[in-house]
PDB file of C-alpha atoms in Angstrom:
ATOM      1  CA  MET A   1       7.789   1.399  -9.166  1.00 97.00           C
ATOM      2  CA  ILE A   2       8.113  -2.141  -7.819  1.00 98.00           C
ATOM      3  CA  ILE A   3       4.971  -4.204  -7.170  1.00 98.00           C
ATOM      4  CA  THR A   4       5.286  -7.336  -5.036  1.00 97.00           C
ATOM      5  CA  TYR A   5       2.452  -9.811  -4.390  1.00 96.00           C
ATOM      6  CA  LEU A   6       2.401 -11.336  -0.907  1.00 95.00           C
ATOM      7  CA  GLY A   7      -0.605 -13.618  -1.322  1.00 92.00           C
ATOM      8  CA  HIS A   8      -4.392 -13.332  -1.031  1.00 92.00           C
ATOM      9  CA  GLN A   9      -4.868  -9.561  -1.563  1.00 94.00           C
ATOM     10  CA  PHE A  10      -1.696  -8.367   0.114  1.00 96.00           C
ATOM     11  CA  PHE A  11       0.573  -6.174  -2.038  1.00 97.00           C
ATOM     12  CA  LYS A  12       3.700  -4.150  -1.378  1.00 97.00           C
ATOM     13  CA  ILE A  13       4.328  -1.174  -3.654  1.00 97.00           C
ATOM     14  CA  GLN A  14       7.643   0.662  -3.567  1.00 97.00           C
ATOM     15  CA  GLN A  15       8.678   3.875  -5.261  1.00 96.00           C
ATOM     16  CA  GLY A  16      11.987   5.269  -4.084  1.00 95.00           C
ATOM     17  CA  ASP A  17      11.766   5.651  -0.301  1.00 93.00           C
ATOM     18  CA  LEU A  18       7.965   5.334  -0.318  1.00 96.00           C
ATOM     19  CA  THR A  19       6.392   2.001   0.658  1.00 96.00           C
ATOM     20  CA  ILE A  20       2.659   1.256   0.403  1.00 97.00           C
ATOM     21  CA  ALA A  21       0.988  -1.859   1.835  1.00 97.00           C
ATOM     22  CA  ILE A  22      -2.394  -2.934   0.480  1.00 97.00           C
ATOM     23  CA  ASP A  23      -4.714  -5.248   2.445  1.00 96.00           C
ATOM     24  CA  PRO A  24      -2.179  -6.774   4.846  1.00 95.00           C
ATOM     25  CA  PRO A  25      -3.712  -9.633   6.895  1.00 95.00           C
ATOM     26  CA  ALA A  26      -3.898  -9.347  10.677  1.00 93.00           C
ATOM     27  CA  LYS A  27      -2.213 -11.751  13.090  1.00 91.00           C
ATOM     28  CA  SER A  28      -5.504 -13.578  13.571  1.00 91.00           C
ATOM     29  CA  SER A  29      -5.901 -14.223   9.843  1.00 92.00           C
ATOM     30  CA  GLN A  30      -5.317 -17.620   8.278  1.00 90.00           C
ATOM     31  CA  TYR A  31      -3.138 -15.884   5.691  1.00 91.00           C
ATOM     32  CA  LYS A  32       0.537 -15.118   6.116  1.00 88.00           C
ATOM     33  CA  SER A  33       1.705 -11.609   6.760  1.00 88.00           C
ATOM     34  CA  SER A  34       5.033  -9.888   6.327  1.00 88.00           C
ATOM     35  CA  LYS A  35       6.169  -7.212   8.751  1.00 83.00           C
ATOM     36  CA  PHE A  36       7.876  -4.297   7.032  1.00 88.00           C
ATOM     37  CA  GLY A  37       7.885  -0.544   7.410  1.00 88.00           C
ATOM     38  CA  ALA A  38       5.082   0.957   5.326  1.00 94.00           C
ATOM     39  CA  ASP A  39       4.420   4.673   4.921  1.00 95.00           C
ATOM     40  CA  ILE A  40       0.842   4.153   3.744  1.00 96.00           C
ATOM     41  CA  VAL A  41      -1.568   1.269   4.331  1.00 96.00           C
ATOM     42  CA  LEU A  42      -4.801   0.773   2.384  1.00 97.00           C
ATOM     43  CA  SER A  43      -7.394  -1.547   3.903  1.00 96.00           C
ATOM     44  CA  SER A  44     -10.412  -2.387   1.768  1.00 96.00           C
ATOM     45  CA  LEU A  45     -12.508  -4.428   4.216  1.00 94.00           C
ATOM     46  CA  LYS A  46     -13.059  -4.509   7.978  1.00 92.00           C
ATOM     47  CA  HIS A  47     -11.949  -8.108   8.300  1.00 93.00           C
ATOM     48  CA  GLU A  48      -8.890  -9.858   9.733  1.00 93.00           C
ATOM     49  CA  ASP A  49      -7.797 -11.010   6.267  1.00 94.00           C
ATOM     50  CA  PHE A  50      -7.494  -7.386   5.083  1.00 94.00           C
ATOM     51  CA  ASP A  51      -6.925  -5.038   8.025  1.00 92.00           C
ATOM     52  CA  GLY A  52      -3.603  -5.918   9.618  1.00 92.00           C
ATOM     53  CA  TYR A  53      -2.401  -2.337   9.394  1.00 90.00           C
ATOM     54  CA  ASP A  54      -1.007  -2.465  12.936  1.00 87.00           C
ATOM     55  CA  GLU A  55       1.562  -4.956  11.612  1.00 86.00           C
ATOM     56  CA  MET A  56       2.953  -2.469   9.109  1.00 91.00           C
ATOM     57  CA  GLY A  57       4.835  -0.198  11.471  1.00 85.00           C
ATOM     58  CA  TYR A  58       8.549  -0.849  11.794  1.00 81.00           C
ATOM     59  CA  GLY A  59      11.098   1.058  13.858  1.00 80.00           C
ATOM     60  CA  ASP A  60      10.268   4.755  13.657  1.00 81.00           C
ATOM     61  CA  ARG A  61       7.859   4.212  10.762  1.00 82.00           C
ATOM     62  CA  VAL A  62       4.221   4.617  11.717  1.00 88.00           C
ATOM     63  CA  PRO A  63       2.024   4.240   8.613  1.00 93.00           C
ATOM     64  CA  PHE A  64      -0.838   6.445   7.574  1.00 95.00           C
ATOM     65  CA  VAL A  65      -3.910   4.193   7.278  1.00 95.00           C
ATOM     66  CA  ALA A  66      -6.714   4.672   4.753  1.00 95.00           C
ATOM     67  CA  TYR A  67      -9.592   2.618   6.077  1.00 90.00           C
ATOM     68  CA  GLY A  68     -12.801   3.253   4.163  1.00 93.00           C
ATOM     69  CA  PRO A  69     -14.345   5.571   1.560  1.00 95.00           C
ATOM     70  CA  GLY A  70     -13.055   9.130   1.459  1.00 96.00           C
ATOM     71  CA  GLU A  71     -10.218  11.259   0.154  1.00 96.00           C
ATOM     72  CA  TYR A  72      -6.754  11.164   1.651  1.00 96.00           C
ATOM     73  CA  GLU A  73      -3.466  12.906   0.879  1.00 95.00           C
ATOM     74  CA  VAL A  74      -0.179  11.857   2.399  1.00 94.00           C
ATOM     75  CA  LYS A  75       3.430  12.242   1.290  1.00 92.00           C
ATOM     76  CA  GLY A  76       2.289  13.845  -1.942  1.00 93.00           C
ATOM     77  CA  ILE A  77       0.049  10.884  -2.840  1.00 95.00           C
ATOM     78  CA  PHE A  78      -3.659  11.575  -3.377  1.00 96.00           C
ATOM     79  CA  ILE A  79      -5.825   8.572  -2.525  1.00 97.00           C
ATOM     80  CA  LYS A  80      -9.531   8.202  -3.211  1.00 97.00           C
ATOM     81  CA  GLY A  81     -11.598   5.508  -1.525  1.00 97.00           C
ATOM     82  CA  LEU A  82     -14.863   4.601  -3.252  1.00 97.00           C
ATOM     83  CA  ALA A  83     -17.696   2.603  -1.690  1.00 95.00           C
ATOM     84  CA  GLY A  84     -18.263  -0.842  -3.153  1.00 95.00           C
ATOM     85  CA  THR A  85     -19.691  -4.061  -1.707  1.00 94.00           C
ATOM     86  CA  SER A  86     -18.304  -7.403  -0.615  1.00 95.00           C
ATOM     87  CA  SER A  87     -19.859 -10.692   0.472  1.00 93.00           C
ATOM     88  CA  TYR A  88     -16.527 -12.128   1.549  1.00 91.00           C
ATOM     89  CA  LYS A  89     -16.917 -15.155   3.797  1.00 77.00           C
ATOM     90  CA  THR A  90     -15.467 -14.923   7.258  1.00 56.00           C
ATOM     91  CA  HIS A  91     -12.613 -17.239   8.168  1.00 47.00           C
ATOM     92  CA  GLY A  92     -10.259 -17.801  11.065  1.00 40.00           C
ATOM     93  CA  LYS A  93     -11.033 -16.855  14.664  1.00 39.00           C
ATOM     94  CA  SER A  94     -14.008 -14.694  13.698  1.00 39.00           C
ATOM     95  CA  ALA A  95     -15.689 -17.360  11.561  1.00 39.00           C
ATOM     96  CA  VAL A  96     -19.467 -17.301  11.516  1.00 40.00           C
ATOM     97  CA  LYS A  97     -21.557 -20.302  12.423  1.00 38.00           C
ATOM     98  CA  LYS A  98     -22.860 -22.448   9.587  1.00 40.00           C
ATOM     99  CA  ASP A  99     -26.431 -21.250  10.068  1.00 37.00           C
ATOM    100  CA  GLU A 100     -25.465 -17.579   9.855  1.00 40.00           C
ATOM    101  CA  SER A 101     -25.886 -15.828   6.516  1.00 46.00           C
ATOM    102  CA  ILE A 102     -23.102 -13.886   4.864  1.00 48.00           C
ATOM    103  CA  THR A 103     -24.172 -10.271   4.570  1.00 54.00           C
ATOM    104  CA  GLU A 104     -22.766  -7.591   2.327  1.00 67.00           C
ATOM    105  CA  ARG A 105     -20.116  -5.328   3.808  1.00 85.00           C
ATOM    106  CA  ILE A 106     -18.702  -2.038   2.588  1.00 92.00           C
ATOM    107  CA  ASN A 107     -15.715  -2.739   0.381  1.00 96.00           C
ATOM    108  CA  THR A 108     -13.458   0.196  -0.384  1.00 97.00           C
ATOM    109  CA  ILE A 109     -12.076   0.534  -3.898  1.00 98.00           C
ATOM    110  CA  TYR A 110      -8.926   2.651  -3.913  1.00 98.00           C
ATOM    111  CA  THR A 111      -7.364   4.754  -6.651  1.00 98.00           C
ATOM    112  CA  LEU A 112      -4.029   6.529  -6.345  1.00 97.00           C
ATOM    113  CA  THR A 113      -1.253   7.777  -8.576  1.00 97.00           C
ATOM    114  CA  VAL A 114       2.354   6.814  -7.899  1.00 96.00           C
ATOM    115  CA  ASP A 115       5.210   7.925 -10.184  1.00 95.00           C
ATOM    116  CA  ASN A 116       2.640   9.152 -12.729  1.00 96.00           C
ATOM    117  CA  ILE A 117       1.021   5.694 -12.871  1.00 97.00           C
ATOM    118  CA  ARG A 118      -2.643   5.502 -11.876  1.00 98.00           C
ATOM    119  CA  LEU A 119      -3.429   2.439  -9.784  1.00 98.00           C
ATOM    120  CA  CYS A 120      -6.836   0.999  -8.933  1.00 98.00           C
ATOM    121  CA  PHE A 121      -7.313  -1.688  -6.317  1.00 98.00           C
ATOM    122  CA  LEU A 122     -10.764  -3.281  -6.363  1.00 98.00           C
ATOM    123  CA  GLY A 123     -10.310  -4.846  -2.919  1.00 96.00           C
ATOM    124  CA  ALA A 124     -12.818  -7.574  -2.033  1.00 96.00           C
ATOM    125  CA  GLN A 125     -15.432  -6.364  -4.500  1.00 96.00           C
ATOM    126  CA  ASP A 126     -18.247  -8.818  -5.251  1.00 96.00           C
ATOM    127  CA  SER A 127     -20.532  -9.074  -8.292  1.00 94.00           C
ATOM    128  CA  THR A 128     -22.806  -6.224  -7.182  1.00 94.00           C
ATOM    129  CA  PRO A 129     -22.757  -3.706 -10.073  1.00 94.00           C
ATOM    130  CA  LEU A 130     -20.716  -0.583  -9.413  1.00 94.00           C
ATOM    131  CA  SER A 131     -22.661   2.643  -9.195  1.00 90.00           C
ATOM    132  CA  ALA A 132     -22.467   5.041 -12.128  1.00 90.00           C
ATOM    133  CA  GLU A 133     -20.635   7.518  -9.890  1.00 90.00           C
ATOM    134  CA  THR A 134     -18.029   4.927  -8.919  1.00 92.00           C
ATOM    135  CA  LYS A 135     -17.454   3.795 -12.498  1.00 91.00           C
ATOM    136  CA  GLU A 136     -17.046   7.417 -13.564  1.00 92.00           C
ATOM    137  CA  SER A 137     -14.285   7.784 -10.968  1.00 94.00           C
ATOM    138  CA  LEU A 138     -12.476   4.734 -12.351  1.00 95.00           C
ATOM    139  CA  GLU A 139     -11.389   6.251 -15.645  1.00 92.00           C
ATOM    140  CA  ASP A 140      -7.877   6.346 -17.082  1.00 94.00           C
ATOM    141  CA  ILE A 141      -6.604   3.416 -15.009  1.00 97.00           C
ATOM    142  CA  ASP A 142      -3.115   2.198 -15.775  1.00 98.00           C
ATOM    143  CA  VAL A 143      -2.842  -0.812 -13.442  1.00 98.00           C
ATOM    144  CA  LEU A 144      -5.913  -2.625 -12.099  1.00 98.00           C
ATOM    145  CA  PHE A 145      -5.782  -5.156  -9.242  1.00 98.00           C
ATOM    146  CA  VAL A 146      -8.785  -7.500  -9.328  1.00 98.00           C
ATOM    147  CA  PRO A 147      -9.902 -10.455  -7.119  1.00 96.00           C
ATOM    148  CA  ILE A 148     -10.860 -13.590  -9.038  1.00 95.00           C
ATOM    149  CA  SER A 149     -11.689 -16.459  -6.665  1.00 91.00           C
ATOM    150  CA  GLY A 150     -15.453 -15.998  -6.207  1.00 87.00           C
ATOM    151  CA  ASP A 151     -15.105 -16.460  -2.432  1.00 80.00           C
ATOM    152  CA  GLY A 152     -17.599 -13.685  -1.729  1.00 91.00           C
ATOM    153  CA  VAL A 153     -15.711 -11.603  -4.288  1.00 95.00           C
ATOM    154  CA  LEU A 154     -15.797 -11.529  -8.083  1.00 96.00           C
ATOM    155  CA  ASP A 155     -15.359 -14.912  -9.719  1.00 94.00           C
ATOM    156  CA  ALA A 156     -12.955 -15.314 -12.631  1.00 94.00           C
ATOM    157  CA  THR A 157     -15.509 -14.610 -15.367  1.00 95.00           C
ATOM    158  CA  GLN A 158     -17.092 -11.663 -13.548  1.00 96.00           C
ATOM    159  CA  ALA A 159     -13.653 -10.288 -12.730  1.00 97.00           C
ATOM    160  CA  TYR A 160     -12.472 -10.292 -16.318  1.00 97.00           C
ATOM    161  CA  LYS A 161     -15.695  -8.721 -17.582  1.00 97.00           C
ATOM    162  CA  LEU A 162     -15.447  -5.885 -15.066  1.00 97.00           C
ATOM    163  CA  ALA A 163     -11.717  -5.465 -15.620  1.00 97.00           C
ATOM    164  CA  VAL A 164     -11.953  -4.957 -19.372  1.00 96.00           C
ATOM    165  CA  SER A 165     -14.918  -2.598 -18.960  1.00 96.00           C
ATOM    166  CA  LEU A 166     -12.629  -0.295 -16.959  1.00 96.00           C
ATOM    167  CA  GLU A 167     -10.081  -0.312 -19.819  1.00 96.00           C
ATOM    168  CA  PRO A 168      -6.840  -0.520 -17.808  1.00 98.00           C
ATOM    169  CA  LYS A 169      -3.473  -0.915 -19.477  1.00 97.00           C
ATOM    170  CA  LEU A 170      -2.433  -3.751 -17.163  1.00 97.00           C
ATOM    171  CA  ILE A 171      -4.539  -6.193 -15.134  1.00 98.00           C
ATOM    172  CA  ILE A 172      -3.111  -7.974 -12.088  1.00 97.00           C
ATOM    173  CA  PRO A 173      -5.318 -10.801 -10.712  1.00 96.00           C
ATOM    174  CA  CYS A 174      -5.217 -11.566  -6.993  1.00 95.00           C
ATOM    175  CA  HIS A 175      -7.180 -13.393  -4.301  1.00 92.00           C
ATOM    176  CA  PHE A 176      -6.345 -16.837  -5.629  1.00 85.00           C
ATOM    177  CA  ASP A 177      -4.195 -19.757  -4.594  1.00 74.00           C
ATOM    178  CA  MET A 178      -1.628 -20.958  -7.155  1.00 60.00           C
ATOM    179  CA  GLU A 179      -2.405 -24.517  -6.023  1.00 63.00           C
ATOM    180  CA  ASN A 180      -5.945 -23.987  -7.299  1.00 55.00           C
ATOM    181  CA  GLU A 181      -4.933 -22.120 -10.441  1.00 56.00           C
ATOM    182  CA  GLU A 182      -6.838 -24.571 -12.626  1.00 63.00           C
ATOM    183  CA  THR A 183     -10.056 -23.414 -10.994  1.00 78.00           C
ATOM    184  CA  PHE A 184      -9.486 -19.679 -10.761  1.00 88.00           C
ATOM    185  CA  LEU A 185      -6.455 -18.357 -12.586  1.00 90.00           C
ATOM    186  CA  ARG A 186      -6.761 -20.586 -15.645  1.00 89.00           C
ATOM    187  CA  THR A 187     -10.395 -19.560 -16.046  1.00 91.00           C
ATOM    188  CA  PHE A 188      -9.478 -15.888 -15.765  1.00 93.00           C
ATOM    189  CA  LEU A 189      -6.677 -16.230 -18.300  1.00 93.00           C
ATOM    190  CA  LYS A 190      -8.932 -18.163 -20.662  1.00 92.00           C
ATOM    191  CA  GLU A 191     -11.416 -15.289 -20.542  1.00 93.00           C
ATOM    192  CA  GLY A 192      -8.564 -13.037 -21.624  1.00 92.00           C
ATOM    193  CA  GLY A 193      -7.445 -15.360 -24.403  1.00 91.00           C
ATOM    194  CA  VAL A 194      -4.180 -16.215 -22.624  1.00 90.00           C
ATOM    195  CA  LYS A 195      -3.088 -19.812 -23.261  1.00 83.00           C
ATOM    196  CA  THR A 196       0.326 -19.812 -21.609  1.00 82.00           C
ATOM    197  CA  PHE A 197       1.821 -17.613 -18.927  1.00 82.00           C
ATOM    198  CA  GLU A 198       4.938 -17.234 -16.832  1.00 87.00           C
ATOM    199  CA  PRO A 199       4.411 -15.783 -13.340  1.00 90.00           C
ATOM    200  CA  VAL A 200       6.867 -13.079 -12.342  1.00 94.00           C
ATOM    201  CA  ASP A 201       8.248 -12.573  -8.848  1.00 95.00           C
ATOM    202  CA  LYS A 202       8.033  -8.787  -8.917  1.00 96.00           C
ATOM    203  CA  LEU A 203       6.790  -6.236 -11.425  1.00 97.00           C
ATOM    204  CA  THR A 204       9.120  -3.305 -12.004  1.00 97.00           C
ATOM    205  CA  ILE A 205       7.357  -0.706 -14.102  1.00 96.00           C
ATOM    206  CA  LYS A 206       7.798   2.840 -15.349  1.00 96.00           C
ATOM    207  CA  ARG A 207       5.354   5.122 -17.109  1.00 95.00           C
ATOM    208  CA  LYS A 208       6.934   4.502 -20.505  1.00 96.00           C
ATOM    209  CA  ASP A 209       6.442   0.728 -20.109  1.00 96.00           C
ATOM    210  CA  LEU A 210       2.667   1.230 -20.375  1.00 96.00           C
ATOM    211  CA  ASP A 211       2.794   2.666 -23.869  1.00 94.00           C
ATOM    212  CA  GLY A 212       0.715   0.529 -26.218  1.00 94.00           C
ATOM    213  CA  LYS A 213      -0.653  -1.685 -23.443  1.00 95.00           C
ATOM    214  CA  ASP A 214      -4.377  -2.494 -23.482  1.00 95.00           C
ATOM    215  CA  GLY A 215      -5.746  -4.901 -20.878  1.00 95.00           C
ATOM    216  CA  GLU A 216      -2.573  -6.995 -20.694  1.00 96.00           C
ATOM    217  CA  ILE A 217      -2.695  -9.549 -17.864  1.00 96.00           C
ATOM    218  CA  VAL A 218       0.322  -9.868 -15.571  1.00 96.00           C
ATOM    219  CA  VAL A 219       0.444 -12.788 -13.102  1.00 94.00           C
ATOM    220  CA  LEU A 220       2.535 -12.264 -10.000  1.00 95.00           C
ATOM    221  CA  SER A 221       3.619 -15.205  -7.881  1.00 92.00           C
ATOM    222  CA  SER A 222       3.235 -14.809  -4.121  1.00 91.00           C
ATOM    223  CA  GLN A 223       6.475 -14.067  -2.316  1.00 91.00           C
ATOM    224  CA  LEU A 224       5.208 -15.499   0.987  1.00 83.00           C
TER     225      LEU A 224
END
């Protein structure tokens, strides 16, 4: 499996001929997108920064879109969407006025297994505690993707606390800007006791590579 980070919360996951896009931004978003042929698209939040699934078709490829809580099965991949919450601030063309309050939205947390590796993507989850039912469904996670910026999502300290409570083998932080790493990423790494790090362009991983891992943090540099 190859995991590529494309900025904000946008990930590309490849396994053989299968390509999965997670939270691609729409054209109207302030964040960059990348047009490629995806077989499956997961969108965690009904917002232009996360729901650019119509950009993920290419040629004859028309992606299957998981867009909210529920159970999905496509191309032999079982996907479960769990209801969480987000207070993500609106940006871009749909920005709210300054006197409007930011209300909670449904954030979908996705779990899926690819090449015998169980992935969990927390989406734009905020600090609202997960329900007991949701936490019970988030067992035996191999790779956890977690937002860390605090922009209506988990901040760095909250993110690390939740991440370790879910006991994943690998933790991949997202939703941060490398230019502001001192504010977000450094804080997250400090929580994890990491003093130095070397971002990687892509993460190539097999099941056997997870043996002996326990909450190891992997930082991916954005490829956009």
